[in-house]
Short mmCIF file of C-alpha atoms (C1' of nucleotides) in Angstrom, two decimals:
data_model
loop_
_atom_site.label_atom_id
_atom_site.label_comp_id
_atom_site.label_asym_id
_atom_site.label_seq_id
_atom_site.Cartn_x
_atom_site.Cartn_y
_atom_site.Cartn_z
CA UNK A 1 18.88 -42.94 -40.62
CA UNK A 2 14.73 -42.79 -40.73
CA UNK A 3 13.54 -44.70 -44.25
CA UNK A 4 13.19 -42.24 -46.64
CA UNK A 5 14.63 -42.92 -50.01
CA UNK A 6 11.52 -44.01 -52.40
CA UNK A 7 12.37 -42.51 -55.95
CA UNK A 8 15.70 -42.63 -55.76
CA UNK A 9 15.77 -39.91 -53.75
CA UNK A 10 18.10 -40.17 -50.36
CA UNK A 11 16.53 -38.04 -47.36
CA UNK A 12 18.94 -35.74 -47.54
CA UNK A 13 17.55 -34.74 -51.42
CA UNK A 14 14.46 -34.88 -49.96
CA UNK A 15 15.09 -32.16 -47.30
CA UNK A 16 16.70 -29.63 -49.51
CA UNK A 17 13.24 -29.62 -52.11
CA UNK A 18 11.19 -29.09 -49.61
CA UNK A 19 13.78 -26.37 -48.27
CA UNK A 20 13.84 -24.90 -51.60
CA UNK A 21 9.79 -24.32 -51.62
CA UNK A 22 9.80 -23.23 -48.12
CA UNK A 23 10.02 -19.97 -49.25
CA UNK A 24 7.73 -17.29 -50.88
CA UNK A 25 10.24 -15.57 -53.23
CA UNK A 26 12.27 -19.01 -53.74
CA UNK A 27 8.57 -20.15 -55.01
CA UNK A 28 8.02 -16.95 -56.88
CA UNK A 29 11.37 -18.11 -58.23
CA UNK A 30 10.15 -21.19 -60.04
CA UNK A 31 7.12 -20.01 -60.83
CA UNK A 32 9.02 -17.42 -62.97
CA UNK A 33 10.95 -20.05 -64.00
CA UNK A 34 8.94 -22.69 -65.12
CA UNK A 35 7.11 -19.76 -67.19
CA UNK A 36 10.12 -18.50 -69.32
CA UNK A 37 13.69 -19.04 -68.87
CA UNK A 38 14.83 -15.54 -67.06
CA UNK A 39 18.62 -14.32 -65.97
CA UNK A 40 19.32 -14.30 -62.46
CA UNK A 41 19.49 -10.32 -63.38
CA UNK A 42 15.61 -10.63 -64.43
CA UNK A 43 15.04 -12.22 -62.15
CA UNK A 44 16.54 -9.97 -58.79
CA UNK A 45 14.71 -7.17 -60.42
CA UNK A 46 11.56 -8.46 -58.93
CA UNK A 47 12.05 -8.20 -55.76
CA UNK A 48 13.01 -5.62 -53.03
CA UNK A 49 16.78 -7.39 -51.86
CA UNK A 50 19.97 -7.24 -52.93
CA UNK A 51 20.95 -9.13 -56.27
CA UNK A 52 23.85 -11.79 -54.08
CA UNK A 53 20.37 -12.44 -51.88
CA UNK A 54 18.39 -13.79 -55.25
CA UNK A 55 21.72 -15.22 -56.07
CA UNK A 56 21.62 -17.09 -53.26
CA UNK A 57 17.56 -18.38 -53.62
CA UNK A 58 18.82 -19.23 -56.79
CA UNK A 59 21.43 -21.21 -55.96
CA UNK A 60 18.78 -23.41 -53.54
CA UNK A 61 16.56 -23.84 -56.40
CA UNK A 62 19.63 -25.33 -57.92
CA UNK A 63 20.82 -27.54 -55.42
CA UNK A 64 17.58 -29.34 -54.81
CA UNK A 65 17.30 -29.92 -58.46
CA UNK A 66 14.00 -27.50 -58.79
CA UNK A 67 15.86 -24.82 -61.77
CA UNK A 68 18.97 -25.64 -64.03
CA UNK A 69 21.57 -22.92 -65.57
CA UNK A 70 22.33 -22.15 -69.48
CA UNK A 71 25.37 -20.04 -70.00
CA UNK A 72 24.19 -17.87 -72.48
CA UNK A 73 26.54 -15.09 -73.30
CA UNK A 74 27.81 -13.61 -70.07
CA UNK A 75 24.08 -14.35 -68.78
CA UNK A 76 22.95 -17.47 -66.78
CA UNK A 77 19.06 -19.01 -67.86
CA UNK A 78 17.38 -19.91 -64.71
CA UNK A 79 15.43 -23.21 -66.09
CA UNK A 80 12.39 -24.57 -64.20
CA UNK A 81 12.97 -28.45 -63.59
CA UNK A 82 9.87 -30.04 -63.89
CA UNK A 83 11.39 -33.24 -63.42
CA UNK A 84 12.29 -32.58 -59.30
CA UNK A 85 8.92 -30.61 -59.74
CA UNK A 86 6.81 -34.22 -60.09
CA UNK A 87 9.45 -36.72 -58.21
CA UNK A 88 8.26 -34.71 -54.97
CA UNK A 89 4.66 -34.30 -55.55
CA UNK A 90 5.01 -38.19 -56.01
CA UNK A 91 6.43 -37.74 -52.49
CA UNK A 92 3.25 -36.35 -51.32
CA UNK A 93 1.35 -39.07 -53.38
CA UNK A 94 3.16 -42.03 -50.78
CA UNK A 95 1.60 -39.70 -48.19
CA UNK A 96 -1.74 -39.77 -48.89
CA UNK A 97 -1.97 -42.96 -50.23
CA UNK A 98 -0.41 -44.21 -46.50
CA UNK A 99 -3.44 -42.61 -45.32
CA UNK A 100 -6.36 -43.52 -47.65
CA UNK A 101 -4.90 -47.29 -46.72
CA UNK A 102 -5.79 -46.67 -43.09
CA UNK A 103 -9.07 -45.60 -44.08
CA UNK A 104 -9.93 -48.66 -45.66
CA UNK A 105 -7.93 -50.83 -43.09
CA UNK A 106 -10.32 -49.17 -41.14
CA UNK A 107 -13.72 -49.78 -43.45
CA UNK A 108 -13.09 -53.27 -43.68
CA UNK A 109 -12.64 -53.53 -40.13
CA UNK A 110 -16.13 -51.85 -39.63
CA UNK A 111 -17.81 -54.51 -42.34
CA UNK A 112 -16.44 -57.29 -41.03
CA UNK A 113 -18.86 -57.60 -38.00
CA UNK A 114 -22.13 -56.16 -39.42
CA UNK B 4 4.16 -9.40 -51.11
CA UNK B 5 5.27 -12.45 -53.47
CA UNK B 6 1.46 -13.65 -54.54
CA UNK B 7 0.68 -16.64 -53.49
CA UNK B 8 -1.88 -17.00 -52.16
CA UNK B 9 -3.89 -20.10 -53.85
CA UNK B 10 -6.69 -22.54 -51.64
CA UNK B 11 -7.07 -19.91 -48.66
CA UNK B 12 -3.02 -19.93 -48.13
CA UNK B 13 -0.70 -17.84 -46.70
CA UNK B 14 3.04 -17.04 -48.24
CA UNK B 15 3.49 -17.90 -44.19
CA UNK B 16 1.27 -21.04 -43.46
CA UNK B 17 2.76 -22.64 -47.40
CA UNK B 18 6.34 -21.82 -45.67
CA UNK B 19 5.30 -23.59 -42.81
CA UNK B 20 4.16 -26.46 -44.49
CA UNK B 21 7.08 -27.18 -46.55
CA UNK B 22 9.29 -26.37 -43.94
CA UNK B 23 7.70 -28.96 -41.71
CA UNK B 24 8.08 -31.17 -44.12
CA UNK B 25 11.86 -30.70 -45.09
CA UNK B 26 13.47 -32.29 -41.92
CA UNK B 27 13.30 -36.87 -42.42
CA UNK B 28 12.24 -37.03 -38.44
CA UNK B 29 9.24 -34.44 -39.78
CA UNK B 30 8.07 -36.45 -42.06
CA UNK B 31 8.80 -40.24 -40.65
CA UNK B 32 6.26 -39.04 -37.16
CA UNK B 33 4.04 -37.61 -40.32
CA UNK B 34 4.24 -41.41 -42.03
CA UNK B 35 3.36 -42.77 -39.10
CA UNK B 36 0.84 -40.83 -37.74
CA UNK B 37 -0.89 -41.40 -41.20
CA UNK B 38 -0.06 -44.81 -40.50
CA UNK B 39 -2.21 -44.99 -37.06
CA UNK B 40 -2.48 -42.23 -33.97
CA UNK B 41 0.21 -42.72 -31.58
CA UNK B 42 1.20 -40.81 -28.64
CA UNK B 43 4.46 -37.73 -28.21
CA UNK B 44 6.23 -40.60 -25.87
CA UNK B 45 5.52 -43.41 -28.51
CA UNK B 46 7.29 -41.68 -31.37
CA UNK B 47 9.90 -40.55 -30.00
CA UNK B 48 10.34 -43.86 -28.56
CA UNK B 49 11.60 -44.58 -32.79
CA UNK B 50 13.86 -41.71 -32.65
CA UNK B 51 17.77 -40.81 -31.65
CA UNK B 52 16.98 -38.00 -29.62
CA UNK B 53 15.49 -36.66 -26.86
CA UNK B 54 11.72 -37.00 -26.47
CA UNK B 55 11.72 -33.38 -26.10
CA UNK B 56 13.51 -32.76 -29.25
CA UNK B 57 10.75 -35.26 -30.91
CA UNK B 58 8.14 -32.62 -29.05
CA UNK B 59 9.25 -29.66 -30.95
CA UNK B 60 8.99 -31.44 -34.73
CA UNK B 61 5.59 -32.12 -33.53
CA UNK B 62 5.06 -28.75 -33.12
CA UNK B 63 6.62 -27.39 -36.14
CA UNK B 64 4.28 -30.16 -38.08
CA UNK B 65 1.36 -29.16 -35.85
CA UNK B 66 1.88 -25.34 -36.87
CA UNK B 67 1.95 -26.35 -40.57
CA UNK B 68 -1.41 -27.90 -39.91
CA UNK B 69 0.07 -31.29 -40.84
CA UNK B 70 -1.03 -33.03 -37.44
CA UNK B 71 -3.07 -32.45 -34.39
CA UNK B 72 -3.24 -33.22 -31.28
CA UNK B 73 -5.86 -35.43 -29.36
CA UNK B 74 -5.68 -35.34 -25.14
CA UNK B 75 -6.28 -38.66 -24.40
CA UNK B 76 -5.75 -39.13 -20.39
CA UNK B 77 -2.07 -38.00 -19.92
CA UNK B 78 -1.14 -38.92 -23.55
CA UNK B 79 -1.60 -36.21 -26.81
CA UNK B 80 -2.56 -38.58 -29.43
CA UNK B 81 -0.62 -37.20 -32.75
CA UNK B 82 -2.95 -37.68 -36.19
CA UNK B 83 -2.26 -37.31 -39.31
CA UNK B 84 -4.03 -34.16 -41.13
CA UNK B 85 -4.55 -35.61 -44.86
CA UNK B 86 -6.70 -31.93 -45.77
CA UNK B 87 -3.50 -29.60 -45.43
CA UNK B 88 -1.54 -33.09 -47.06
CA UNK B 89 -3.57 -32.48 -50.06
CA UNK B 90 -3.24 -29.07 -49.94
CA UNK B 91 0.08 -29.37 -50.25
CA UNK B 92 -0.34 -30.73 -53.53
CA UNK B 93 -2.96 -29.10 -54.96
CA UNK B 94 0.19 -26.82 -54.72
CA UNK B 95 2.74 -28.53 -56.63
CA UNK B 96 0.64 -29.65 -59.55
CA UNK B 97 -0.24 -25.87 -59.86
CA UNK B 98 3.24 -25.77 -61.28
CA UNK B 99 3.13 -28.30 -63.09
CA UNK B 100 0.22 -26.88 -64.63
CA UNK B 101 2.25 -23.53 -65.32
CA UNK B 102 4.82 -25.64 -66.94
CA UNK B 103 2.59 -27.50 -68.78
CA UNK B 104 0.74 -24.58 -70.08
CA UNK B 105 3.87 -22.88 -71.10
CA UNK B 106 5.15 -26.40 -73.53
CA UNK B 107 0.94 -25.90 -74.79
CA UNK B 108 2.51 -22.34 -76.34
CA UNK B 109 5.31 -23.72 -77.47
CA UNK B 110 3.74 -25.90 -79.26
CA UNK B 111 1.32 -23.80 -80.65
CA UNK B 112 3.90 -21.63 -81.38
CA UNK B 113 5.69 -24.72 -83.50
CA UNK B 114 2.19 -25.53 -85.31
CA UNK B 115 1.98 -21.88 -86.53
CA UNK B 116 3.81 -21.34 -88.99
CA UNK B 117 4.29 -25.01 -90.48
"C1'" DC C 3 40.50 -0.47 -75.42
"C1'" DT C 4 37.31 1.51 -72.40
"C1'" DG C 5 33.18 1.56 -70.30
"C1'" DA C 6 28.98 -0.93 -68.89
"C1'" DT C 7 26.64 -5.24 -67.36
"C1'" DC C 8 26.28 -9.78 -65.41
"C1'" DT C 9 27.65 -13.48 -62.40
"C1'" DA C 10 30.47 -15.46 -58.77
"C1'" DC C 11 32.02 -15.77 -54.39
"C1'" DA C 12 34.03 -14.13 -49.71
"C1'" DA C 13 33.37 -12.32 -45.27
"C1'" DC C 14 30.16 -10.65 -42.26
"C1'" DC C 15 25.76 -10.25 -39.23
"C1'" DA C 16 20.93 -10.73 -37.08
"C1'" DT C 17 18.18 -14.51 -36.44
"C1'" DT C 18 16.21 -18.96 -36.76
"C1'" DT C 19 16.91 -24.31 -35.93
"C1'" DG C 20 17.46 -28.15 -34.23
"C1'" DG C 21 19.40 -30.14 -30.14
"C1'" DT C 22 20.21 -30.14 -24.91
"C1'" DT C 23 19.30 -30.61 -19.88
"C1'" DG C 24 15.89 -29.46 -16.56
"C1'" DT C 25 11.97 -27.94 -14.20
"C1'" DA C 26 7.35 -28.79 -12.78
"C1'" DG C 27 2.34 -30.48 -13.72
"C1'" DA C 28 -1.32 -33.72 -14.48
"C1'" DT C 29 -2.87 -37.94 -14.73
"C1'" DT C 30 -2.02 -43.04 -13.41
"C1'" DA C 31 -0.74 -47.50 -11.49
"C1'" DT C 32 0.28 -49.49 -6.97
"C1'" DA D 15 -0.66 -41.60 -0.28
"C1'" DT D 16 2.93 -42.36 -3.55
"C1'" DA D 17 5.40 -43.11 -7.26
"C1'" DA D 18 5.98 -43.62 -12.38
"C1'" DT D 19 4.79 -41.75 -16.19
"C1'" DC D 20 3.22 -37.94 -19.78
"C1'" DT D 21 3.75 -33.80 -21.22
"C1'" DA D 22 4.88 -28.42 -21.56
"C1'" DC D 23 7.79 -25.26 -21.06
"C1'" DA D 24 12.17 -22.30 -20.46
"C1'" DA D 25 16.81 -21.64 -20.98
"C1'" DC D 26 20.89 -23.07 -23.27
"C1'" DC D 27 24.13 -23.56 -27.57
"C1'" DA D 28 26.02 -24.08 -32.04
"C1'" DA D 29 25.58 -24.09 -36.74
"C1'" DA D 30 22.64 -23.33 -40.44
"C1'" DT D 31 19.58 -19.56 -43.24
"C1'" DG D 32 18.74 -15.20 -45.20
"C1'" DG D 33 20.18 -10.81 -45.48
"C1'" DT D 34 23.87 -7.74 -46.41
"C1'" DT D 35 28.37 -5.52 -48.67
"C1'" DG D 36 32.46 -5.01 -51.17
"C1'" DT D 37 35.79 -8.22 -55.25
"C1'" DA D 38 36.68 -10.11 -59.15
"C1'" DG D 39 36.34 -12.25 -63.59
"C1'" DA D 40 34.15 -12.75 -68.39
"C1'" DT D 41 31.26 -9.91 -71.54
"C1'" DC D 42 28.96 -7.36 -74.14
"C1'" DA D 43 28.78 -2.47 -76.61
"C1'" DG D 44 30.30 1.66 -77.64
#
DNA sequence: CTGATCTACAACCATTTGGTTGTAGATTAT
DNA sequence: ATAATCTACAACCAAATGGTTGTAGATCAG
C-alpha cells in the first residue's frame, strides 16, 4: 500500500497532483488560471491543439484539485486553486526534511568521536 | 513551445521530475534513499513486485535526477538527490508567487477607490 | 426564432507506462 | 572453480495517456 498519507492526501490524490503537473501544457494552463480566471475556449486559443485536447488537460488539473471550474453563462471559468498547490509543496518539504534529518544524524555521529 | 525554463530546467526535465513523483512506489523509493543509500535489491525487497519492475522505477527517478546510482562492488547504491528536489520546490513556489501577486493586484484595486 | 459560440462527451488511434519473464554479465562467497 | 548474488537489459503484454474527429446540449446575439 506504500505509506504516504500525510496532509490528508491519499496516495492516489498525490499521484493525480504530480501527474497533472508532469505536462508542460497543463503547467501553462495552471499558471494562466492562477494569474486570472479564463474560460476553456480562451485557454484553448493559446495552444496548438484541439479544443477537446485542452478540455481534457483542464479535466486532469480539475481531477487533481489544482483548478476549479465555475459556471458563468455558457462559459466555464477555470480558476487556479492555490490550496492544492500548497499541499504539494508541503509534501516536497517533507522529503527535504527527511534528507536534512539524515545529514543531521551524520553530523551528530561525526561530532560524537572528536 | 510553452514557456517554462526557469531554474535552468527545460520543460522536458520538469516533465520527468513530476512524472517520477507521480507514483507512490517511486515516492517511497525516493524517501528511503533520502534516509540512507540502499542497493536496488534491498529496495526491491520492500515491494510486492519483481526486481525488474523496481529497477525500472529507480531508472525513472534517475532519469529525473531525483536519485543517483553509485557503483559499489556488484551492488549499485541508490542515493536520493536533494538538489533536484529543491529545484522542483522552487518551481512550485513560483506558482504560489503568481497567485499571491494576483491577490495583491486585486487588493490594490480595492484600496484604490475608497 | 435562428445562427453562432461554448462546452461536454463518445469513439477512435498511436504511443507510453508499468508490469511480467527470461537471459546474460559481474562480483562475491564457499 | 563453482555456486550464489546483484544488476542490466530485451521482449512482451495490458492498460493508461494524449491526441484526434464528430455529435449534441446550452446559452447568447441578431
